[in-house]
Every structure is written in structure tokens, then in C-alpha cells.
XYZ file of C-alpha atoms in Angstrom:
531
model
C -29.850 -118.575 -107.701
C -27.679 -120.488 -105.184
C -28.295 -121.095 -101.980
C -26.753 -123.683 -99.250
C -29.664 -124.986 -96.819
C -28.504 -127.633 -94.071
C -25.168 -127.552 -95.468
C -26.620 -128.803 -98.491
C -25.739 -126.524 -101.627
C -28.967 -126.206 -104.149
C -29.385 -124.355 -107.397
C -32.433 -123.007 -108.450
C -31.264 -122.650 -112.865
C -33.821 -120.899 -115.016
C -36.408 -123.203 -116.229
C -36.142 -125.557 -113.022
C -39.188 -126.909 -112.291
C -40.397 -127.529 -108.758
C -43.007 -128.917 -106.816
C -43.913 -127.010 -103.983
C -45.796 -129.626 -100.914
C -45.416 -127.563 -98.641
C -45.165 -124.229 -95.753
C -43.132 -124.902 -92.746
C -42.269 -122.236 -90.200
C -38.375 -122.503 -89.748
C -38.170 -120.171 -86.851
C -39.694 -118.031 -84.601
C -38.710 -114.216 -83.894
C -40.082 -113.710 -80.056
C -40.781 -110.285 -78.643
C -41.354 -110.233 -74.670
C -45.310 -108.886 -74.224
C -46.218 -106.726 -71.910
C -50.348 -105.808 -72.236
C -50.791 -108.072 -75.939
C -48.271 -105.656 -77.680
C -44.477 -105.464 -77.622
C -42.544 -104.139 -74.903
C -40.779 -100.722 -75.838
C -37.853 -102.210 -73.716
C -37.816 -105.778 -75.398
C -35.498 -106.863 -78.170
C -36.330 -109.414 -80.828
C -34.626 -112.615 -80.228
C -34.555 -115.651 -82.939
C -35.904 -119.093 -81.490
C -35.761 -122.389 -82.546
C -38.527 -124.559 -82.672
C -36.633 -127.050 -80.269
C -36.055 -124.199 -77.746
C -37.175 -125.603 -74.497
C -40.155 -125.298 -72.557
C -43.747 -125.687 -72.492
C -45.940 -123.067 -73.055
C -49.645 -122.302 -73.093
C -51.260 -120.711 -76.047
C -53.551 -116.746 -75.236
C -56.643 -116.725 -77.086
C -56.506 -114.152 -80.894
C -58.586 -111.060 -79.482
C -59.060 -109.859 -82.974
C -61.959 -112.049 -84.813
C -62.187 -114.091 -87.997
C -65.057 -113.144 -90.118
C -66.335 -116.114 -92.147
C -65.707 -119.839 -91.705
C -63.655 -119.569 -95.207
C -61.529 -117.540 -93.546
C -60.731 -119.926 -90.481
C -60.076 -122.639 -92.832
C -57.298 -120.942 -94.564
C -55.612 -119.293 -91.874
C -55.796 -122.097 -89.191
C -55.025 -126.073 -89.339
C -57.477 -127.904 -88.640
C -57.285 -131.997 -89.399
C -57.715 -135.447 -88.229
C -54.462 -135.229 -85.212
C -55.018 -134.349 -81.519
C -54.013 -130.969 -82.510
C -56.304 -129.926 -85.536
C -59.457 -129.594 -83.230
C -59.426 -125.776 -82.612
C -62.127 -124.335 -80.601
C -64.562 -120.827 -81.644
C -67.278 -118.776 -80.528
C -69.540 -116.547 -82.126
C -70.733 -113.664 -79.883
C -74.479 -114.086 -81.686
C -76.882 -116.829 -82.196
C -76.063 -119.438 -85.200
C -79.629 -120.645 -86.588
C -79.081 -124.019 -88.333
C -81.689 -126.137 -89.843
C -82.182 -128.501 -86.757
C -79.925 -126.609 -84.068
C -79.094 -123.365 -82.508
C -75.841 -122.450 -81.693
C -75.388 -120.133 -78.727
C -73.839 -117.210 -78.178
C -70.585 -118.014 -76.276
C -71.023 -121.259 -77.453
C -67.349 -123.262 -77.457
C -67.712 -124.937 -80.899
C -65.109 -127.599 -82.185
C -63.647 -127.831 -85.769
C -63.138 -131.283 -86.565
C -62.514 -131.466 -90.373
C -63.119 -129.664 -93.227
C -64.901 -131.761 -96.721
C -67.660 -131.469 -99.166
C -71.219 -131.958 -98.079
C -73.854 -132.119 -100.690
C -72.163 -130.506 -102.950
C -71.164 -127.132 -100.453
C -67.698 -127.251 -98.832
C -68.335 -127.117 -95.046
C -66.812 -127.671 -91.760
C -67.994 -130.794 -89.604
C -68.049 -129.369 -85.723
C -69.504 -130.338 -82.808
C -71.044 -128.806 -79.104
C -70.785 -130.359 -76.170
C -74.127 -129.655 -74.079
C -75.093 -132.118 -70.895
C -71.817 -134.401 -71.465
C -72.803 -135.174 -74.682
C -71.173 -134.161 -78.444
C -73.945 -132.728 -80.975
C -73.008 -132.474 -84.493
C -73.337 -130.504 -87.196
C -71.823 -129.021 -90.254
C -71.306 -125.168 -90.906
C -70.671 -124.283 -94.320
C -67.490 -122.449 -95.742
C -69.541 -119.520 -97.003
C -70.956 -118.866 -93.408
C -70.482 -115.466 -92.217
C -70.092 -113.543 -88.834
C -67.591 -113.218 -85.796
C -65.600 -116.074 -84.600
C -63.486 -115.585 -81.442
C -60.733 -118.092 -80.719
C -61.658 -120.078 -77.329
C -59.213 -120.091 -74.347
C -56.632 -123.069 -74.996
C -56.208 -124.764 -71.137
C -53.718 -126.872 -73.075
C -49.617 -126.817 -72.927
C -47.591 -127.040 -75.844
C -43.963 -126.862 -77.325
C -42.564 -124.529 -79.292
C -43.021 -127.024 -82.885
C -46.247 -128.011 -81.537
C -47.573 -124.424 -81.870
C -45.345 -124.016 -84.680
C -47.436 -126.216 -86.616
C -50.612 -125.950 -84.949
C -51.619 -123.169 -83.640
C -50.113 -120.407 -85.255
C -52.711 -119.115 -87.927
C -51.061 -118.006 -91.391
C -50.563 -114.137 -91.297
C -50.950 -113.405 -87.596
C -48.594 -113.843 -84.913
C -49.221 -116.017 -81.717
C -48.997 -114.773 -78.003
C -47.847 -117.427 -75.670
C -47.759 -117.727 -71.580
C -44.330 -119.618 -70.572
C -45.483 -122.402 -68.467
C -42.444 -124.829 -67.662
C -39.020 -123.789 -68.737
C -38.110 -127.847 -68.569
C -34.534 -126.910 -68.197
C -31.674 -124.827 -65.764
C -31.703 -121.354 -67.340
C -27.718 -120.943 -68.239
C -26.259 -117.502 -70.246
C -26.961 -118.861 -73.400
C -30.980 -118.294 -73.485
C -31.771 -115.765 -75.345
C -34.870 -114.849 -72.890
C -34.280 -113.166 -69.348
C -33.629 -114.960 -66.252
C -36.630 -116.377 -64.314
C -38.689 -114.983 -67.272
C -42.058 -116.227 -66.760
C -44.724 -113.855 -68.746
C -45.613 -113.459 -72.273
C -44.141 -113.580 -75.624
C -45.034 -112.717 -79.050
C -44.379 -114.857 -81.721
C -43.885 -114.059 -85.723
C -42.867 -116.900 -87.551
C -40.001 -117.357 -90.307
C -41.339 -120.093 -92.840
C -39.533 -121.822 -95.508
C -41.078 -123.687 -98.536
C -40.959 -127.246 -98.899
C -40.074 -128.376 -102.582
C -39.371 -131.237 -104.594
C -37.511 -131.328 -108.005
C -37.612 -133.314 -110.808
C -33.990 -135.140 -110.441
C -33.573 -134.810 -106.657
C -34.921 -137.710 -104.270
C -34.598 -135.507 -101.252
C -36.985 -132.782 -100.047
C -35.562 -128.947 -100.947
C -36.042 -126.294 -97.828
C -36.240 -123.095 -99.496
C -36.598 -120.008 -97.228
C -39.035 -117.308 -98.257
C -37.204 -114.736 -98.431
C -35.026 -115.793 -101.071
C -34.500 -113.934 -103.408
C -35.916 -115.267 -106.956
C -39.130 -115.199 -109.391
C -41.471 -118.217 -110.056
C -44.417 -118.430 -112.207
C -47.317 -120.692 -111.196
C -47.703 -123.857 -114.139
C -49.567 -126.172 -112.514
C -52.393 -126.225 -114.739
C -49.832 -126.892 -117.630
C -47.626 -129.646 -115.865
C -48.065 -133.344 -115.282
C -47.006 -132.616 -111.398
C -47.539 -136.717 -111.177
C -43.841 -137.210 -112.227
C -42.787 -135.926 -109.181
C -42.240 -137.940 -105.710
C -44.835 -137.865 -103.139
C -42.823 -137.460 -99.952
C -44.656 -139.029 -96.637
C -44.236 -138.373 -93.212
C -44.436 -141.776 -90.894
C -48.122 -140.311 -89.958
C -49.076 -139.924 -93.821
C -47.767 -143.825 -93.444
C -49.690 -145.080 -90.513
C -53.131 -143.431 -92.356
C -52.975 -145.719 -94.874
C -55.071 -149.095 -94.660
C -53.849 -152.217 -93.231
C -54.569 -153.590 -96.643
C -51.374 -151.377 -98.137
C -48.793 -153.557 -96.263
C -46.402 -154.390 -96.643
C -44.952 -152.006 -98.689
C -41.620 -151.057 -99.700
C -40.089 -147.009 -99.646
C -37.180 -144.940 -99.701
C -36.065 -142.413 -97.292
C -35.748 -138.909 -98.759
C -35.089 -137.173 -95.149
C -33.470 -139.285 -92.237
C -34.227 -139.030 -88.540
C -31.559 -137.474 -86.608
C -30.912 -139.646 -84.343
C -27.375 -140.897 -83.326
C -28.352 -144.313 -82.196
C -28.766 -147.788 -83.412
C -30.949 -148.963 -86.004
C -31.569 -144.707 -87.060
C -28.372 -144.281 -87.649
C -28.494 -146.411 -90.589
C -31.580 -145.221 -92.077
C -29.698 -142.403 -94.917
C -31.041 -140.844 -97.486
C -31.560 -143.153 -100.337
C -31.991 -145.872 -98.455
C -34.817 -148.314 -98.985
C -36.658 -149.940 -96.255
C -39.753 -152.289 -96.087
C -42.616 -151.294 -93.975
C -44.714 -154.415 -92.972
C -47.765 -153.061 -91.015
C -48.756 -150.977 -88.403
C -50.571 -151.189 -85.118
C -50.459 -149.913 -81.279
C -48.059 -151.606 -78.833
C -48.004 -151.088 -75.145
C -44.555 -149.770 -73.530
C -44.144 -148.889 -69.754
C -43.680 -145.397 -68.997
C -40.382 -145.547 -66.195
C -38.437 -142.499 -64.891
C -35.191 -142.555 -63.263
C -36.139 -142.392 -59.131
C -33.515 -139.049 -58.124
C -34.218 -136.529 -56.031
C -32.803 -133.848 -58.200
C -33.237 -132.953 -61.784
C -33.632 -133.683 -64.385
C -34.461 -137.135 -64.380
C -33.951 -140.084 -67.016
C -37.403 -141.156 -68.605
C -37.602 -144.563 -70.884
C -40.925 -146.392 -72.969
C -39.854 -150.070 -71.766
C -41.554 -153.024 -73.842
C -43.428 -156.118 -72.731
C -40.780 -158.134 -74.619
C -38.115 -156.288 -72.269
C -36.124 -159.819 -71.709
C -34.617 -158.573 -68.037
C -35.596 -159.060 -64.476
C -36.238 -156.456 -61.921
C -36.089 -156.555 -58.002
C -38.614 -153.976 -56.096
C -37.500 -150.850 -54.277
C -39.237 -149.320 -51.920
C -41.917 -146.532 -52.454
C -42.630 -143.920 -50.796
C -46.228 -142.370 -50.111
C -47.102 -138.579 -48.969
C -50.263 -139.222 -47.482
C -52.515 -141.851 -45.956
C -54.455 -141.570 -48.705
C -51.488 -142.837 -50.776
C -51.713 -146.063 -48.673
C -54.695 -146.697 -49.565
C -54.407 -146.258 -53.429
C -51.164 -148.857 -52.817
C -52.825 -151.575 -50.813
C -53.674 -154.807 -52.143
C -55.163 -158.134 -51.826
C -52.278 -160.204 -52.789
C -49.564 -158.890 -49.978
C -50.219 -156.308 -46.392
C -48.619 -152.899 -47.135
C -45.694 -152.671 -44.475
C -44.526 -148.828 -43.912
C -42.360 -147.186 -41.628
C -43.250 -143.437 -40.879
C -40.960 -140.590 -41.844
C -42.171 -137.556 -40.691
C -44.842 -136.832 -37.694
C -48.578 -135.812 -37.440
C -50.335 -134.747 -34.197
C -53.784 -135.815 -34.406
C -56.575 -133.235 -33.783
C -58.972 -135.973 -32.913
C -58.593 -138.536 -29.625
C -60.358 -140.957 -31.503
C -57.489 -140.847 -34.175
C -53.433 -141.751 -34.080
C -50.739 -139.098 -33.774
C -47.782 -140.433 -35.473
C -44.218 -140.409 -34.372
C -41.307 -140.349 -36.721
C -40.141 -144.434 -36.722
C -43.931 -145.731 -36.433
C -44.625 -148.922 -38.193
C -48.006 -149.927 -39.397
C -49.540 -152.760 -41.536
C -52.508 -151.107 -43.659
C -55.454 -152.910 -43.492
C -58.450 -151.140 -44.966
C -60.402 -147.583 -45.271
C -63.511 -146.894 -43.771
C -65.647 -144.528 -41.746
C -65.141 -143.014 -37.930
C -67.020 -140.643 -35.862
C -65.028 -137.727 -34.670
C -65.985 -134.910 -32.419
C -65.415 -131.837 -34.106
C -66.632 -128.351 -32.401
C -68.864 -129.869 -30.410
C -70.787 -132.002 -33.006
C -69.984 -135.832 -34.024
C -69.006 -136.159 -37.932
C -68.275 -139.210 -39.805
C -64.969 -139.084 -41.881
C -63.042 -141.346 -43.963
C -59.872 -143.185 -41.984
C -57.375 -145.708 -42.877
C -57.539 -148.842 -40.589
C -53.597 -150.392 -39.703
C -52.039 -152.244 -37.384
C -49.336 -150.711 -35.398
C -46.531 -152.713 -35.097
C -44.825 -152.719 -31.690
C -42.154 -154.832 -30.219
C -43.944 -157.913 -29.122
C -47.757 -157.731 -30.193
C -49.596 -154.839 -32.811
C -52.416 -152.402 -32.031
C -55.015 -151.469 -34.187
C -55.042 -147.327 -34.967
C -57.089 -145.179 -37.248
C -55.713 -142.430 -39.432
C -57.290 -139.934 -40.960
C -57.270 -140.308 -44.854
C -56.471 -136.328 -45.088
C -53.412 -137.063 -42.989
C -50.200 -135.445 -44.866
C -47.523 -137.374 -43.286
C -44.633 -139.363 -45.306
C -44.432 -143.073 -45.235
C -41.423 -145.499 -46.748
C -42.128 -148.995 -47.688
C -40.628 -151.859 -45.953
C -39.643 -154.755 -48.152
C -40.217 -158.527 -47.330
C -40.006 -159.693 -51.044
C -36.802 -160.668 -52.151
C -38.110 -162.569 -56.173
C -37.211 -161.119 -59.488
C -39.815 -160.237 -61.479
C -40.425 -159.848 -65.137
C -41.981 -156.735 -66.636
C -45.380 -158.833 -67.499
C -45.523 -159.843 -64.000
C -45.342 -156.266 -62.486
C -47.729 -155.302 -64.523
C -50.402 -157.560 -63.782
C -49.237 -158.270 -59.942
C -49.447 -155.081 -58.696
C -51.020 -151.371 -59.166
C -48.336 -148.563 -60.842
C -46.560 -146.467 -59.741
C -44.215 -148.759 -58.503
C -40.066 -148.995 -57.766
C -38.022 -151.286 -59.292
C -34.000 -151.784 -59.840
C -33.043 -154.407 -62.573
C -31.330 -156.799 -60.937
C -30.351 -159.370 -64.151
C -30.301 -156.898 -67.713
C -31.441 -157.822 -70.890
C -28.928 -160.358 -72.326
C -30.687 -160.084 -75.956
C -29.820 -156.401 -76.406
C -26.257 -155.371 -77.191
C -26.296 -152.239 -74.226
C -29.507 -152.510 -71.876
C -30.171 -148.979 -70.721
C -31.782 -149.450 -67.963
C -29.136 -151.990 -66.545
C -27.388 -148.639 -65.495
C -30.029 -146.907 -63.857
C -30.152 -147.644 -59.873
C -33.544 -147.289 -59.778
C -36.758 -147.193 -61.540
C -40.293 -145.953 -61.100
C -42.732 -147.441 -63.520
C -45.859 -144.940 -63.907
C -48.213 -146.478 -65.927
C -48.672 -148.640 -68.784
C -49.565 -146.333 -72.434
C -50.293 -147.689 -75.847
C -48.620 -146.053 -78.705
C -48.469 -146.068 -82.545
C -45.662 -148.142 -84.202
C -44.725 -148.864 -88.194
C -42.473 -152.597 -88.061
C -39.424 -152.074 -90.564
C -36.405 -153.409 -92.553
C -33.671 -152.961 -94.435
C -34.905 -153.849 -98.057
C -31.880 -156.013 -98.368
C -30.625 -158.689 -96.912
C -32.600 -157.827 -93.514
C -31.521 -159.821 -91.085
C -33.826 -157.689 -88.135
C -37.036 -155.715 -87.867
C -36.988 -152.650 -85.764
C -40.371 -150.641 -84.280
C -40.168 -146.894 -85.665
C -42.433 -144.635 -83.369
C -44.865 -143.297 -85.052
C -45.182 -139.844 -83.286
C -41.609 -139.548 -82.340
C -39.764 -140.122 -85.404
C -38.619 -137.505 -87.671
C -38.393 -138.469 -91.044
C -39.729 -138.680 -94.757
C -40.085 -141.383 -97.143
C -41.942 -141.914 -100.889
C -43.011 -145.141 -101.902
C -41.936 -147.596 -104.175
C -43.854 -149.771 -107.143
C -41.760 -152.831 -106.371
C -42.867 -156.226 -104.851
C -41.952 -156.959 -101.009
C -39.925 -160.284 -101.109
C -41.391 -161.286 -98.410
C -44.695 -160.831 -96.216
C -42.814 -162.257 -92.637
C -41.036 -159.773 -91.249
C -37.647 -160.871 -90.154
C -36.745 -160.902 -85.909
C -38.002 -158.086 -84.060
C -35.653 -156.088 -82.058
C -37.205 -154.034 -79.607
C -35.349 -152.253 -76.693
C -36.268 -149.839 -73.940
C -36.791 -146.301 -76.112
C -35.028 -142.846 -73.743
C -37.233 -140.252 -74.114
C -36.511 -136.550 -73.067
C -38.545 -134.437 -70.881
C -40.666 -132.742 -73.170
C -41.454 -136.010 -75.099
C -42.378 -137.928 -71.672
C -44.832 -134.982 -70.801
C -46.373 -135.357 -74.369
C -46.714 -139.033 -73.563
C -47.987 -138.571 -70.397
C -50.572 -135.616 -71.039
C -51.770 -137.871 -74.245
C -52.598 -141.148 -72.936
C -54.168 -139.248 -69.781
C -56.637 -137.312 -72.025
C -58.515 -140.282 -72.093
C -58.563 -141.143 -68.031
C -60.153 -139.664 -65.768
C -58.128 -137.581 -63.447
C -57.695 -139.274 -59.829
C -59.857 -138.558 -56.796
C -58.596 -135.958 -54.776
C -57.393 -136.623 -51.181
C -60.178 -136.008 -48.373
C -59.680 -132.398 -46.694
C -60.161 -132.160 -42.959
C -63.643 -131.944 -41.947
C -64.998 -128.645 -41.743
């Protein structure tokens, strides 16, 4: 059988013999929902897993009936995806806990305990994670939980949709203009069910690249593992499979058997076939900035600490008093002109004119009389600044105004110093661009926000000869598969690093942003006025 995958022509001869590694859905066949079943008036339409949009996931109605059962259908593993959530309807008696019905129960991993293959989960009572295994052979209904989460299309792809079922899914954020070409209807925000399309994932004896085989092609096999030393073939690894391994493994050297797809400099030069030394791995903090625009969509770039240019600060703007107050600190008075008016309902608080300008000082508490009663509320103290002297004025935290910086300081700052001077968000322009880079991206930008600072997962790599750089590969963002190598790394010092501001698209800053914020805790919110 012949078949041309990729634009890559394969033959499949009798006698071949092929390693399969894995399943991979290759596309998705959506079908508009209307009450969890297909709409009479909806055609199928063919997705690809990079169509845009976020999208949240509805929760299987129909149940799984043993723990066996959710281990082969659904992935469960050791990312932040493979932690799906369950419920059994009745009691679970274990040996030193009780599971509840309506219990939300977490599947962390699956392995063997004592001999039994079980799942290790985990309940969250009082704040605080109990542990326990259930075993594979356990039997009884398991509901899916509800998934408050938002994913892409790939995430789900590979995540949450179990083997033999489809997947429903709630449009959340279409991320993009909606233009003639999408397949779905205009301002199409309800539900969609989703069948996948998978493909096999091969390798074969005398090919160094990975073979996509869809599964509907049309050709017999016959299962010979037991017979077959499968050890002669190449273990392909994603950059994850990489980063898993133990610091003790590095360096080590590889060759590429699938290539990112990337168009710039150094990806463009990593080919299949090529071999590439991978000195260690460890977490490096980058600056989340987006381009500052009032329309869409915006530029978003992962800036490093070794970012070599200098920046000159922009002024910010703030929505509320409360804003202020999150801004000010001790090193330099907040100076803000008012954009847009508030009437006060309070004499003993400020009405604000468009024009105003205050210095903020400090929050605190102020009686009020409201319907007849005094009440203590939470104000922000400032000085109003009038032509030849300043008054002191109170406004009331809850206060939804708009307010514009005024900038005094005129210094350049490095990244480092912004960082640790003063609190993010915060607007910058660069003002002398990175003379150590060939084309500094964000020399062309007119003006950044930086959002916060994020730690992510790097592997540091070379060309295996003659490498005359060493280049950060992002763990998480980086498409591409390699197979090691029995050969010795010349060297254990990893030549120059060149590291430059990384541009992200949208749906890769959200993942960023919703990933590293998993671990905060969200922000307080603004006072309300009293009631």
C-alpha cells in the first residue's frame, strides 16, 4: 500500500515491519449541539486541531463502570492535564476512608501497589488533599466532574477526549475576527460535538523519522510483538519525555526525527537528521509583555532577564481608586491626572472633575453618613494638586473613575531593574534595543506593558558540530521529536547562550498566563459601595 502523508510518500511492502508508539487524533469532525445530541439542521464540518478558540469542556452524562475502564478510555498522567476529576453517586468504603457520594475525586496516576494495579487519587475535604489508592478492579458508577477549565482545540484533543466517545464542548473565546472562511456560523457561541479522526504513529526499521498513518487506511497487520526484538527500533521523544529525565542524563547528545515548524532563527535549522546536544534542563524566568493598543489583537512576547536593552516608562493608566492603591509605592508619590468624572454620594468624600490632579498618599478608613446611620469605609487619602498650594481629599476605594499617570522620571532602565523597582503591571517603550541580537523585536513595538514575571521550563541546546551558540528550546511550546544517541558529548560547557525576547500568540499567552496563575491566589476584589 502507498500512501503520501505530509507530502511525504510512504510504502507499507508486505513483510514491513513497524513499530506502532502511538494514537494521535488528526482531526476533529464537529457537529453544532443543540440539547447533547446533533442538530437535525447542522452539517458536519472538519476542524483542525489549531482551529482557534478556547473552549470549555461539558461533563460525559453517560457513566464509566469500573476504574479499569477509566484508565483505558481516559489519559490520565503526571502533566497539568492528566488530573481528571469523578464521582460516584454511592458511598466508596476503603480500608481507612470513606468516599462520599458526590464526592469530586482526582486521578493522579495510575501504577502497581502491592502487587494490584491501582489508581493513586486524592479528596480535598477542609483545604486539605487526602490520599488514597483505588484499585483497577474496583467497580461501580463514575460520573465525569464539571471541568471550570478552558482549553484549545489540541489540548482537548489530547486530553480530554476519552477513546471511543465523542466530546461536547461550550465555545468560550473565539480569539480571533470571524471572516468567511470558518467553517462554524457567525457569532456562534453554543455547543459542539466532537468525533475525532486519529492516525497511528509508527516507526520502521530503516526510517529515522516518525510514520503518520491514518486509520482508515486501507491494509492488514498482524500483531508480532511477542516474536520481535522491538528494541532495534528508535525510541522517538518529545522535548517533555526529555525534560523527565534526571539531571544526571546530561548532557546528552540526539537527533531530530520531526522538526518544529517554525520559520525563525535558530528552528529553522533544526531538520530532520540533524543532531543536536542537549546540556541540561531547568526553569528560567521571562517577563510576560503585551503590545499596549487599544484595538485587537495585540502583540504578546516572554522577554528574558538577559534582555541586553533599555526601556523608558510610559504612563499607566488605572480604572479605579482602588487601582491607585495597588500602584503606589514607597520609593516615588503616584502623580495622576483624572480622565473621566465621579460625583460623590458622600460630603465627607471628593467629587472628581475631568483634569483633577492628585498625589496618592495612602488608604485608610472614613466615616460616612449613609441613610441616616454613620459607616466606616475604606478611602484613598491624596493630595489635590491646585495651582499654588494642594488640598488633602478622600476617595472612596469603590470609586470607578479613570486616572492617567503623570511622568516625572526621565532614566532608562534595565529589565532587572523594573522588576525589582517597581510592582507589574507596568508601561514601558524601549528606548536603546538590544545591540547583541541581530533584529530586537521589541525595538519596534511603541509600547509595552509588562504583566508579571512567570517561570518556565527550558532544555539548553547545540548544534552537535562545530557549535558556535547555545539556544533555550521551550519546553512546552516546542513541537518536535528527537531519539537519542550512544555517543560521547565533546564537551560538558555549553557554548554562548543566545537568548532573545520569544512572540507568543494569543492562545499560547493565555496558556501562560492561566498556568503560572494556578498557583496565585486570585486578587482582592475592589470594595463595593456600602450598603
Amino acid at each position: 500500500s502507498i500512501y503520501e502523508m505530509f507530502g511525504n510518500e510512504c510504502c507499507l511492502s508486505t513483510g514491513e515491519v513497524i513499530k506502532v508508539i502511538g494514537f494521535k487524533i488528526n482531526k476533529l469532525i464537529a457537529s453544532i449541539c443543540e440539547n447533547n445530541e446533533v442538530s437535525q439542521f447542522s452539517a458536519k464540518v472538519e476542524l483542525p486541531l489549531n482551529f482557534p478558540g478556547l473552549y470549555k469542556v461539558v461533563a460525559d452524562k453517560t457513566p464509566y463502570v469500573s476504574i479499569e475502564e477509566i484508565t483505558r478510555k481516559v489519559s490520565i498522567g503526571p502533566t497539568r492535564f492528566g488530573h481528571p476529576c469523578f464521582y460516584s453517586p454511592e458511598d466508596i468504603k476503603l480500608a481507612n476512608l470513606t468516599i462520599k457520594h458526590g464526592e469530586q475525586i482526582t486521578f493522579n496516576s495510575v501504577e502497581e501497589v502491592n502487587g494490584t494495579m491501582s489508581v493513586n487519587c486524592g479528596v480535598v475535604r477542609n483545604n486539605q488533599f487526602h490520599s488514597f489508592t483505588l484499585p483497577l478492579s474496583q467497580e461501580g458508577k463514575f460520573y465525569e466532574c464539571e471541568d471550570d477549565q478552558i482549553y484549545t482545540l489540541k489540548e482537548i484533543a489530547e486530553w480530554k477526549i476519552p477513546k471511543c466517545r465523542t466530546r461536547i464542548v461550550k465555545l468560550s473565546n473565539t480569539l480571533h475576527m470571524w471572516d468567511s472562511s470558518n467553517p462554524l456560523p457567525e457569532n456562534f457561541d453554543g455547543c459542539l460535538i466532537l468525533t475525532p479522526v486519529y492516525e497511528v504513529q509508527a516507526v520502521m526499521k530503516f526510517r529515522k523519522d516518525i510514520v503518520h498513518i491514518l486509520s482508515d487506511l486501507d491494509v492488514e497487520v498482524k500483531d508480532i510483538t511477542d516474536c520481535y526484538d522491538i528494541s532495534s527500533f528508535l525510541q522517538p521523544l518529545s522535548l517533555e519525555d526529555v525534560f523527565e529525565r534526571t539531571s544526571k542524563e546530561f548532557p546528552m547528545v540526539a537527533e531530530i526525527m520531526e522538526g518544529p515548524s517554525r520559520s525563525q532563527k535558530p528552528y529553522n535549522l533544526l531538520h530532520t537528521g540533524k543532531e543536536i546536544v542537549i546540556y541540561k534542563k531547568y526553569q528560567a524566568t521571562r517577563v510576560l509583555a503585551s503590545e499596549i493598543r487599544s484595538d485587537s489583537p495585540k502583540r504578546h512576547f516572554l522577554i528574558p532577564m538577559s534582555y541586553k536593552g533599555k526601556f523608558k516608562r510610559r504612563p499607566r493608566e488605572f480604572p479605579t481608586a482602588y487601582d491607585l492603591d495597588l500602584a503606589r509605592t514607597e520609593k516615588e508619590q503616584l502623580h495622576v491626572v483624572a480622565t473621566k468624572a465621579f460625583d460623590s454620594p458622600h460630603k465627607e468624600l471628593f467629587s472628581v472633575s475631568v483634569g483633577d490632579q492628585f498625589l496618592v498618599q495612602q488608604c485608610q478608613t472614613s466615616e460616612v453618613l449613609y441613610e441616616g446611620r454613620n459607616k466606616l469605609i475604606d478611602v484613598l487619602a491624596c493630595e489635590q494638586i491646585l495651582s499654588d498650594t494642594y488640598k488633602q481629599v478622600l476617595l472612596p476605594m469603590y470609586m470607578e473613575g479613570g486616572f492617567v499617570e503623570v511622568i516625572h522620571d526621565k532614566k532608562q532602565y534595565q529589565l532587572s531593574e523594573i522588576c525589582k523597582e517597581f510592582r507589574l503591571p507596568f508601561n514601558v517603550k524601549v528606548s536603546v534595543r538590544d545591540l547583541s541580537v541581530d533584529e530586537d523585536v521589541l525595538a519596534a513595538v511603541p509600547g509595552l506593558q509588562f504583566e508579571e514575571e512567570i517561570t518556565d521550563s527550558y532544555l539548553l541546546v547545540s548544534s552537535a558540530s562545530g557549535p558556535v551558540e547555545s539556544w533555550e528550546f521551550p519546553v512546552y511550546r516546542l513541537n518536535m521529536s528527537v531519539h537519542l544517541l550512544s555517543k560521547d558529548v565533546h564537551s560538558v560547557v555549553p557554548p554562548v547562550t543566545k537568548t532573545t525576547p520569544e512572540e507568543i500568540n494569543e492562545e499560547q499567552y493565555y496558556m501562560v498566563r492561566r498556568y503560572e496563575n494556578q498557583t496565585l491566589h486570585p486578587p482582592p476584589r475592589p470594595p463595593k459601595r456600602p450598603t
